[in-house]
mmCIF file of C-alpha atoms in Angstrom:
data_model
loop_
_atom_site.group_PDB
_atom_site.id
_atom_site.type_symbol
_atom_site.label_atom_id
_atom_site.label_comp_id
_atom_site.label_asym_id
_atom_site.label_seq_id
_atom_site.Cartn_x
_atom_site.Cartn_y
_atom_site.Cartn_z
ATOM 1 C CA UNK A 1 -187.730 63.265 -305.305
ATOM 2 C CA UNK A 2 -184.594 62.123 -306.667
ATOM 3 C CA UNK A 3 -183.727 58.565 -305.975
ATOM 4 C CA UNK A 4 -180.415 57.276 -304.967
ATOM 5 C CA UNK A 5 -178.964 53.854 -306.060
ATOM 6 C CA UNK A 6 -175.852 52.727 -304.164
ATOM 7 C CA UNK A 7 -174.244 49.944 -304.826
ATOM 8 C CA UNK A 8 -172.714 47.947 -302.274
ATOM 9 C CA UNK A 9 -169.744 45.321 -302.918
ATOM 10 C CA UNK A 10 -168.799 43.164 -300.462
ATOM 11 C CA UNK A 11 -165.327 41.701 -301.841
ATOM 12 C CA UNK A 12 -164.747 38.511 -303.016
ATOM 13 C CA UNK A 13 -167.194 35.371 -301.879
ATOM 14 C CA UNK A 14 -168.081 32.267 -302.949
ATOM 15 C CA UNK A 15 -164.723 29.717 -303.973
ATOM 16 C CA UNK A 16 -163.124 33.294 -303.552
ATOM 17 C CA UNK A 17 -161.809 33.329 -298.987
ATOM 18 C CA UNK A 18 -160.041 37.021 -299.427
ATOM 19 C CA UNK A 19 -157.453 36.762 -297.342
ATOM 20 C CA UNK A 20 -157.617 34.523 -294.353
ATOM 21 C CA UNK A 21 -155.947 34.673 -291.042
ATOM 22 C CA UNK A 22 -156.408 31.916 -287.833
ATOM 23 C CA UNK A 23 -160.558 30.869 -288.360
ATOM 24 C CA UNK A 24 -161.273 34.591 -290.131
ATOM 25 C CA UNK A 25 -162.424 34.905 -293.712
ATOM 26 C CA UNK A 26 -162.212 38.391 -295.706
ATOM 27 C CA UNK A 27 -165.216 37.551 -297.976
ATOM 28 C CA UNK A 28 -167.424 36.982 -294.698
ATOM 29 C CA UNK A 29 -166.470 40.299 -292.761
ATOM 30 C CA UNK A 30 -167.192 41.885 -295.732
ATOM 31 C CA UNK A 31 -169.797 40.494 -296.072
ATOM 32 C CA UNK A 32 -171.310 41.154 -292.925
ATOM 33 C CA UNK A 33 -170.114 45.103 -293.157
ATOM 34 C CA UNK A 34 -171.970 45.555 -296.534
ATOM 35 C CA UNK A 35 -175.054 44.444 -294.956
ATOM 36 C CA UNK A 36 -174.944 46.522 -292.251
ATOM 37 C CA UNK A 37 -173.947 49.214 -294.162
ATOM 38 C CA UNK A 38 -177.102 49.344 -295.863
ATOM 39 C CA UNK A 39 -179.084 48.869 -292.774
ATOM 40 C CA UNK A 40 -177.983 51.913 -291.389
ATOM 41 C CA UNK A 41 -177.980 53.983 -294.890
ATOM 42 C CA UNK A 42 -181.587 53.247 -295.311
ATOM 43 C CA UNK A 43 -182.085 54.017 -291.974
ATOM 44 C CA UNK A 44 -180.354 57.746 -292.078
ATOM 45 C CA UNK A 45 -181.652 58.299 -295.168
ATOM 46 C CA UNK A 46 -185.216 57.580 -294.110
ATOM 47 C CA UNK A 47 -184.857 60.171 -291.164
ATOM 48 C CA UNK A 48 -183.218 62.678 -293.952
ATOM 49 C CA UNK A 49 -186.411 62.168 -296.566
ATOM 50 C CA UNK A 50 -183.922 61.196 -298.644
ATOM 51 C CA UNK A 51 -184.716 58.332 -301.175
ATOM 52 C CA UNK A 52 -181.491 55.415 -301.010
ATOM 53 C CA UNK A 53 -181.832 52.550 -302.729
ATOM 54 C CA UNK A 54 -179.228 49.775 -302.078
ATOM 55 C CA UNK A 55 -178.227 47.476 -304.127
ATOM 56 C CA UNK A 56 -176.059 44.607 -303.809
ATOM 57 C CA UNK A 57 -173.377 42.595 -305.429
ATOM 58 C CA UNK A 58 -173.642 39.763 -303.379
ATOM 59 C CA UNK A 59 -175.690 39.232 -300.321
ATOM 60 C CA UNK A 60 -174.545 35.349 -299.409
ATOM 61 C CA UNK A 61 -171.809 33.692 -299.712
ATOM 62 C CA UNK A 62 -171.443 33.766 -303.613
ATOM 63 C CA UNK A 63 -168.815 34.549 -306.430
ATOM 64 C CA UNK A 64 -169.559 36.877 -308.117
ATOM 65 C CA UNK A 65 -166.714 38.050 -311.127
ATOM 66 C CA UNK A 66 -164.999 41.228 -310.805
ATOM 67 C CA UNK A 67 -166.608 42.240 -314.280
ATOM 68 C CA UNK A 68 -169.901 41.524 -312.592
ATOM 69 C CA UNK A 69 -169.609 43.420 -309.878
ATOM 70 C CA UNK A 70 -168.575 46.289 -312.033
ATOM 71 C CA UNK A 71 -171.312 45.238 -314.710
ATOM 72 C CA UNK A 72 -174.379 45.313 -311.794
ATOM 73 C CA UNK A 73 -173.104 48.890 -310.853
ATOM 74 C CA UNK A 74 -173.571 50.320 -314.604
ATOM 75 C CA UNK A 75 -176.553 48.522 -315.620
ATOM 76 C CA UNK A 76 -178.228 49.885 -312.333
ATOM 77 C CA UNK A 77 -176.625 53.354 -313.234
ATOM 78 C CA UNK A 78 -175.617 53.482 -309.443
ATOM 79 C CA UNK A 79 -175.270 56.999 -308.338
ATOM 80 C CA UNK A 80 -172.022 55.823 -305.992
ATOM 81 C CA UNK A 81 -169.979 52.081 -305.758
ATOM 82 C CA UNK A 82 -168.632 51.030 -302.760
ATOM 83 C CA UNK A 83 -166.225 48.130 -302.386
ATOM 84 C CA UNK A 84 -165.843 47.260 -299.142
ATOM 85 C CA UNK A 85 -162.663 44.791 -298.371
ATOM 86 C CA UNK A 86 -160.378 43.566 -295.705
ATOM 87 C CA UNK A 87 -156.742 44.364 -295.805
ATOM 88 C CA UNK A 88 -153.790 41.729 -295.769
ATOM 89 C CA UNK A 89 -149.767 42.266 -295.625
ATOM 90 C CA UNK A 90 -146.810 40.306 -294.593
ATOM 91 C CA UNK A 91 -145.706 42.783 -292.471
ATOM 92 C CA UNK A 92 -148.186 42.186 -289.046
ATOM 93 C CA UNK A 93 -147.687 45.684 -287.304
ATOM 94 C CA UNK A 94 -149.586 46.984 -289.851
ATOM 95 C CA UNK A 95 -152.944 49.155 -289.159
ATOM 96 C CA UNK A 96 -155.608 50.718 -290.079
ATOM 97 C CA UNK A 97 -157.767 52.198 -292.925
ATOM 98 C CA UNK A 98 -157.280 53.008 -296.827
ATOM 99 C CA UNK A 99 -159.825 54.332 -299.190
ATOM 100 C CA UNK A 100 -158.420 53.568 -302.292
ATOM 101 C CA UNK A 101 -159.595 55.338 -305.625
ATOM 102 C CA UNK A 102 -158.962 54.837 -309.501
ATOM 103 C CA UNK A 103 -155.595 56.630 -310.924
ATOM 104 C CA UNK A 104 -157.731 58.109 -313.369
ATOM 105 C CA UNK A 105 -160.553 59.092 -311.385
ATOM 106 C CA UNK A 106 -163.647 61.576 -311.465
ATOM 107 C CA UNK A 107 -164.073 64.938 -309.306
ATOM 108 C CA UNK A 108 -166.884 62.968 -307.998
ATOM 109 C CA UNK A 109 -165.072 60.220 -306.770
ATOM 110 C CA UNK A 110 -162.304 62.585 -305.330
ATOM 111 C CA UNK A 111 -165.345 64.224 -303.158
ATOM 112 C CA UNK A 112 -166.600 61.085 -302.113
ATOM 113 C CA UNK A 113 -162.552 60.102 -300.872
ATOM 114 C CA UNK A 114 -162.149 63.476 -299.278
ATOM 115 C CA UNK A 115 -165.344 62.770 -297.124
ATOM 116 C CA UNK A 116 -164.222 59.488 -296.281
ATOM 117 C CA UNK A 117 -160.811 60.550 -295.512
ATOM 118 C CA UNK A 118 -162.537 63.124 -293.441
ATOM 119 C CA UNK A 119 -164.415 60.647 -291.238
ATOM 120 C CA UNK A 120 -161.438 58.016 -291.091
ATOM 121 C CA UNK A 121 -158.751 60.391 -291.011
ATOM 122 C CA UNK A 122 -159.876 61.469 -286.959
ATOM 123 C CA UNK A 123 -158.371 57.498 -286.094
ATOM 124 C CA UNK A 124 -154.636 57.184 -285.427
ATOM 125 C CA UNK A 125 -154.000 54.090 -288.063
ATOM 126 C CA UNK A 126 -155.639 55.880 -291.048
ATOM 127 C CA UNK A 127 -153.153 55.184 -293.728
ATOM 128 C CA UNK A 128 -154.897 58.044 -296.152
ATOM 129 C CA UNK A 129 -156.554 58.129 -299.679
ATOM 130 C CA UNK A 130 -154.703 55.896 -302.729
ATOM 131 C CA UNK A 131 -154.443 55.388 -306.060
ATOM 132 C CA UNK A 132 -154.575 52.068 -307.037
ATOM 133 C CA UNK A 133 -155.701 50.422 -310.743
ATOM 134 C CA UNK A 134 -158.551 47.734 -309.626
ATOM 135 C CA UNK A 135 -160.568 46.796 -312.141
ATOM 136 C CA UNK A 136 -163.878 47.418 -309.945
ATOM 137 C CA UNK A 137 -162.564 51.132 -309.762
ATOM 138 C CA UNK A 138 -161.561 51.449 -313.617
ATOM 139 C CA UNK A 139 -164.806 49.540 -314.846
ATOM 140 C CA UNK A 140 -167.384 51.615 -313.017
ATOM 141 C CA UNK A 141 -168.757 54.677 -314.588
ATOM 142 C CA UNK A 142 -169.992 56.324 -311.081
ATOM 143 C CA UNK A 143 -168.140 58.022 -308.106
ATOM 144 C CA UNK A 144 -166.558 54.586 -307.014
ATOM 145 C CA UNK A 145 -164.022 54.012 -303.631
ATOM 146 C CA UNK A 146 -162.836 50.451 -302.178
ATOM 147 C CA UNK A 147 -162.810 50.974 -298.297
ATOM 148 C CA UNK A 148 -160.200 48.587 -296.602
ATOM 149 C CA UNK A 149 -161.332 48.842 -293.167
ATOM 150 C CA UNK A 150 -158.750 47.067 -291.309
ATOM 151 C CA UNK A 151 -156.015 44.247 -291.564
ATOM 152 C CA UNK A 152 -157.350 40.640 -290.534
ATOM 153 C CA UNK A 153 -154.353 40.293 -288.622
ATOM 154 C CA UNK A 154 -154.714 43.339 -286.468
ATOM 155 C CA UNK A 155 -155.218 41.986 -283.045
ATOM 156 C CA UNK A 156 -156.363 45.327 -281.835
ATOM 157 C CA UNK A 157 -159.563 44.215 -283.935
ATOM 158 C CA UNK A 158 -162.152 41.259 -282.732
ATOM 159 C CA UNK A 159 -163.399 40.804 -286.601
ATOM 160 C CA UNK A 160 -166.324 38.520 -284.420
ATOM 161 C CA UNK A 161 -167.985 41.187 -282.413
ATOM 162 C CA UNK A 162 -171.252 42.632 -284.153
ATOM 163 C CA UNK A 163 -170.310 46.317 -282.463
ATOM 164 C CA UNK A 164 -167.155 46.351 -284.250
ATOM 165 C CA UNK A 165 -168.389 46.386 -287.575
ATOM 166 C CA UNK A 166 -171.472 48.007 -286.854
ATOM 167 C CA UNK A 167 -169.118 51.242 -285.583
ATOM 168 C CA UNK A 168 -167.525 50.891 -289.457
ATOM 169 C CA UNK A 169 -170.520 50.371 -291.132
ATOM 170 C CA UNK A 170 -172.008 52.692 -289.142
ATOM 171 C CA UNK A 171 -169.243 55.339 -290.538
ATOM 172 C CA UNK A 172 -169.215 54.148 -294.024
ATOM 173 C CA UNK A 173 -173.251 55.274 -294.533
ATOM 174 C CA UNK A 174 -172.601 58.344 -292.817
ATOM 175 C CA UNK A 175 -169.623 59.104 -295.409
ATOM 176 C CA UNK A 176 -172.224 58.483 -298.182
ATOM 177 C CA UNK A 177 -175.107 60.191 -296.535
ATOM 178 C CA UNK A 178 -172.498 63.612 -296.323
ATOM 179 C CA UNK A 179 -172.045 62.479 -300.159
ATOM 180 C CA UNK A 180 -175.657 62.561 -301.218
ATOM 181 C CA UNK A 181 -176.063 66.055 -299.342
ATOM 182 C CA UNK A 182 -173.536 67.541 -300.956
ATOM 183 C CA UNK A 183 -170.487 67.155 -299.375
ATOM 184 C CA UNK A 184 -168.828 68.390 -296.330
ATOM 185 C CA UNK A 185 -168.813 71.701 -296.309
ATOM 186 C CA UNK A 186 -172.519 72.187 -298.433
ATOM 187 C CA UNK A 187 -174.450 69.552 -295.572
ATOM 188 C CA UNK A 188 -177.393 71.016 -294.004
ATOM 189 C CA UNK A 189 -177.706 70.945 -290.256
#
């Protein structure tokens, strides 16, 4: 049986805040959302016999460099890299989701957005799939996505409540989970 490596990146950490609004910190919502993330992969995977592995960039509060991050990925030849981060703008009505994806990216990684825009796309803020040049996107050699799951200023959003990101995390495994089977339209059952 084939086994699955996925890593998980929760941005920044460490001397590294993300952005910050009122007593919230990016680096520990993401933080938090990774972890949970790969709580509830292993757990769907486990009831699919499939065999997940995850891996992590950081699980505490450390810095880790972007090259790292990107390095840990190869050297574990992850099968998918997920970046999980917290959006920021000056402009406070903003909402909602982006999956963002390398310019120059793979089919793979264009499957991997289309099932995430899939799953996020169903919310009313979704702000769609984009193509932006981050260096954990360009340096990775494996179907790679950053998730920003929400602005730290939305006040639609209580960043503190363990259901909140649990119903995110929950929705980032099951994007991967369609992944490993195949896709959307190829998943059994």
């Amino acid at each position: 049986m084939k086994k699955y490596k996925i890593m998980i990146d929760p941005g920044h950490g460490g001397k590294d805040p993300g952005c910050v609004h009122k007593n919230l910190q990016e680096k520990d919502i993401t933080l938090a959302t990774s972890l949970l993330v790969g709580g509830f992969l292993i757990q769907k995977s486990m009831k699919l016999g499939l065999n997940v592995d995850c891996i992590y960039t950081r699980s505490s509060d450390t810095y880790v460099t972007l090259a790292a991050r990107a390095g840990m990925a190869n050297a574990n030849k992850a099968d998918v890299f997920i970046s999980i981060h917290v959006n920021a703008e000056p402009n406070k009505k903003a909402r909602g989701k982006e999956v963002i994806v390398h310019p120059r990216r793979s089919s793979q990684t264009d499957k991997l957005a289309a099932i995430f825009r899939h799953i996020f796309g169903k919310e009313e803020n979704f702000r769609g799939v984009l193509g932006r040049d981050f260096y954990v996107l360009r340096a990775t050699f494996m179907p790679a996505v950053l998730i920003e799951i929400g602005f730290i200023h939305d006040e639609n959003i209580d960043w503190t409540k363990p259901t909140v990101l649990a119903n995110i995390a929950n929705k980032i495994a099951e994007g991967i989970i369609i992944y490993l089977e195949g896709g959307i339209n190829e998943r059994k059952g």
